[in-house]
XYZ file of C-alpha atoms in Angstrom:
226
model
C 41.127 65.491 71.661
C 41.275 62.061 73.644
C 39.470 62.478 77.396
C 41.494 62.092 80.328
C 41.001 61.335 83.671
C 41.525 63.432 86.520
C 43.064 60.606 88.579
C 45.580 59.637 85.437
C 46.581 63.673 84.570
C 47.039 63.918 88.696
C 49.461 61.058 88.273
C 51.146 62.436 85.169
C 51.508 66.153 86.597
C 53.126 64.386 90.052
C 55.882 62.428 88.096
C 58.314 65.063 87.015
C 58.964 68.410 87.164
C 58.118 70.927 90.031
C 55.703 68.721 92.053
C 57.442 65.942 91.734
C 60.104 67.754 94.509
C 56.856 68.931 96.695
C 56.334 67.293 99.875
C 52.824 65.162 99.468
C 50.704 66.989 102.131
C 51.173 70.477 99.586
C 50.262 68.346 96.652
C 47.178 66.894 98.214
C 46.585 70.502 99.041
C 47.268 71.925 95.379
C 44.784 69.578 93.406
C 41.832 69.178 95.512
C 42.138 73.170 94.212
C 43.483 72.284 90.705
C 41.057 72.920 87.724
C 41.850 70.037 84.785
C 41.645 72.323 81.126
C 41.990 71.144 77.423
C 43.145 73.228 75.027
C 43.622 72.334 70.931
C 46.403 73.255 69.187
C 46.969 77.020 68.315
C 45.299 78.188 71.483
C 46.756 81.319 73.742
C 46.604 80.073 77.424
C 47.958 83.480 77.972
C 49.642 86.658 76.389
C 52.443 88.669 77.875
C 50.772 92.214 79.386
C 47.495 90.176 80.372
C 46.467 90.847 84.049
C 48.175 88.968 86.947
C 46.840 85.515 87.196
C 47.402 81.813 88.781
C 49.497 79.339 87.646
C 49.430 76.441 84.821
C 51.258 72.528 85.066
C 51.754 70.903 81.426
C 49.844 67.281 82.117
C 50.376 66.119 78.315
C 51.048 68.382 74.960
C 53.601 70.867 73.415
C 53.361 74.388 74.654
C 55.917 77.243 73.447
C 56.631 79.999 75.733
C 56.956 83.096 74.015
C 58.709 86.280 75.906
C 61.383 89.327 75.312
C 63.105 92.146 77.103
C 60.696 95.116 77.657
C 59.519 97.370 74.467
C 60.935 93.540 72.551
C 58.221 91.782 70.378
C 57.859 88.265 72.005
C 60.405 85.707 70.379
C 60.299 81.896 71.075
C 62.513 81.129 73.952
C 61.510 77.562 74.759
C 59.108 74.611 74.393
C 57.638 73.064 77.606
C 57.256 69.745 78.155
C 55.645 67.701 80.043
C 55.784 68.309 84.379
C 56.474 72.129 84.054
C 54.749 75.043 85.339
C 54.810 78.472 85.033
C 52.494 81.662 86.068
C 54.084 82.131 89.047
C 55.834 85.837 88.615
C 52.599 87.278 88.614
C 51.531 85.292 92.073
C 54.623 86.303 93.755
C 55.046 90.102 92.363
C 51.191 90.966 91.515
C 52.312 91.966 88.048
C 50.859 91.525 84.317
C 51.937 88.586 82.770
C 55.653 88.824 81.722
C 55.225 85.457 79.087
C 53.230 84.079 76.880
C 51.687 80.737 76.350
C 50.628 79.317 72.894
C 50.113 75.603 72.248
C 51.290 73.678 69.653
C 49.206 70.400 70.480
C 46.189 69.483 72.240
C 47.156 70.066 75.398
C 45.808 68.916 78.665
C 46.864 71.101 81.633
C 46.484 71.563 85.860
C 45.526 75.386 86.654
C 45.635 76.616 89.852
C 44.110 80.181 89.999
C 45.749 83.043 91.780
C 42.593 83.707 94.421
C 43.201 79.902 95.057
C 46.838 80.183 95.631
C 46.279 83.420 98.178
C 43.834 81.620 99.891
C 46.436 78.549 100.073
C 49.350 81.042 101.727
C 47.322 82.226 103.729
C 46.090 79.046 105.564
C 49.867 77.868 105.147
C 52.501 80.413 104.781
C 55.015 78.125 103.700
C 53.079 77.089 100.605
C 54.745 80.406 99.365
C 58.119 78.892 99.639
C 56.384 75.800 97.576
C 55.160 78.448 94.996
C 58.349 80.376 94.830
C 60.643 76.906 93.847
C 58.739 77.167 90.290
C 61.012 80.500 89.492
C 64.257 78.669 90.704
C 64.011 75.483 88.399
C 62.885 77.834 85.972
C 66.249 79.982 86.110
C 67.636 76.224 86.910
C 66.118 75.945 82.726
C 67.209 79.178 81.598
C 71.194 78.848 82.858
C 71.115 75.316 80.758
C 69.684 77.235 77.558
C 72.064 80.045 77.986
C 75.006 76.989 78.497
C 73.701 75.006 75.180
C 73.372 78.175 72.889
C 76.924 79.087 74.324
C 78.372 76.040 72.034
C 79.812 76.756 68.706
C 78.747 73.416 67.149
C 75.524 73.343 65.483
C 74.786 69.458 65.837
C 75.737 69.849 69.445
C 72.914 72.797 69.811
C 70.822 70.693 68.359
C 71.346 67.673 70.273
C 71.268 69.470 73.872
C 67.316 71.253 72.384
C 66.390 67.589 72.224
C 67.366 66.228 75.262
C 65.727 68.986 76.818
C 62.545 68.329 75.522
C 63.030 64.690 75.661
C 61.153 63.568 78.939
C 60.366 60.158 77.798
C 61.687 58.043 74.598
C 57.791 57.209 73.593
C 56.425 60.435 73.749
C 57.393 62.405 70.227
C 58.419 66.419 70.671
C 55.577 68.375 68.335
C 58.000 70.904 67.096
C 59.023 72.162 63.506
C 62.338 72.451 62.402
C 62.065 76.313 61.722
C 61.056 76.480 65.874
C 63.760 74.670 66.215
C 65.821 76.317 64.274
C 65.172 79.353 66.667
C 65.620 77.660 69.569
C 69.256 76.591 68.889
C 70.479 79.803 66.977
C 70.868 77.453 63.879
C 69.186 77.673 60.284
C 66.782 75.687 59.245
C 68.566 74.218 56.750
C 71.058 73.131 59.313
C 68.709 71.517 61.286
C 67.303 69.507 58.717
C 70.885 68.213 58.195
C 71.306 67.223 61.793
C 68.282 65.656 62.589
C 68.721 63.417 59.652
C 72.299 62.543 61.067
C 70.547 61.701 64.224
C 67.928 59.874 62.741
C 70.727 57.418 60.951
C 72.473 57.132 64.054
C 68.992 55.694 65.680
C 68.835 58.728 68.358
C 65.285 59.784 67.021
C 62.416 59.425 64.761
C 60.289 61.746 62.995
C 56.827 61.665 61.139
C 54.841 65.503 60.136
C 55.759 68.003 62.597
C 57.398 65.746 65.212
C 60.517 64.272 66.472
C 60.473 61.145 68.732
C 63.824 60.680 70.806
C 64.922 57.253 70.996
C 67.971 57.915 72.710
C 68.046 60.958 75.112
C 71.562 59.502 76.294
C 73.268 59.465 73.456
C 72.279 62.923 72.402
C 73.529 64.169 75.689
C 76.887 62.330 75.316
C 77.246 63.945 71.691
C 76.169 67.771 72.834
C 79.318 67.345 75.746
C 81.313 66.288 73.212
C 81.365 68.850 70.708
């Protein structure tokens, strides 16, 4: 995995997602206390049920999110994109982890330990609102996921999922057809057929276990008309 400079990592993590909505003084305080970490493909960042910990922000790479209701086995529910943060639930509740994060490609993340978050809030009480915003943004994402899953047309669900994951048209979404079928509630055969159609339309390109979205606007327009 190529090394990443701290300067580049901080620029990328502030370009989109939660930190892009936060005021500059908060971003400065957070990044001063954040650790830049790298994970190889297939590593577990944390598991459901582990002790409370801090937050993680995805700088580059692909991370899958597994979760389930209590007493059920975790399943893939989301594929995170750069700029996304999670783990704030442990800070807000003091309870063990509620989800599981697993890297699907070589990945760089920013990590703010739980103790650091508590110290930030002790010095700047309004920071708790900033941390709470992570949950609000996550709820917005879950609402869209539910909305997309209610689309009856298979190709529309797949187009919607690809659009959700396409934060840049030149960055591949490292996702297998099997995982794409899980998050869209379709079969792998259906995914393969639809992806080939999208390739022919010029909306996506494919390589080994990766899909590059070349026209996210077309995917969104297609999904909303089906």
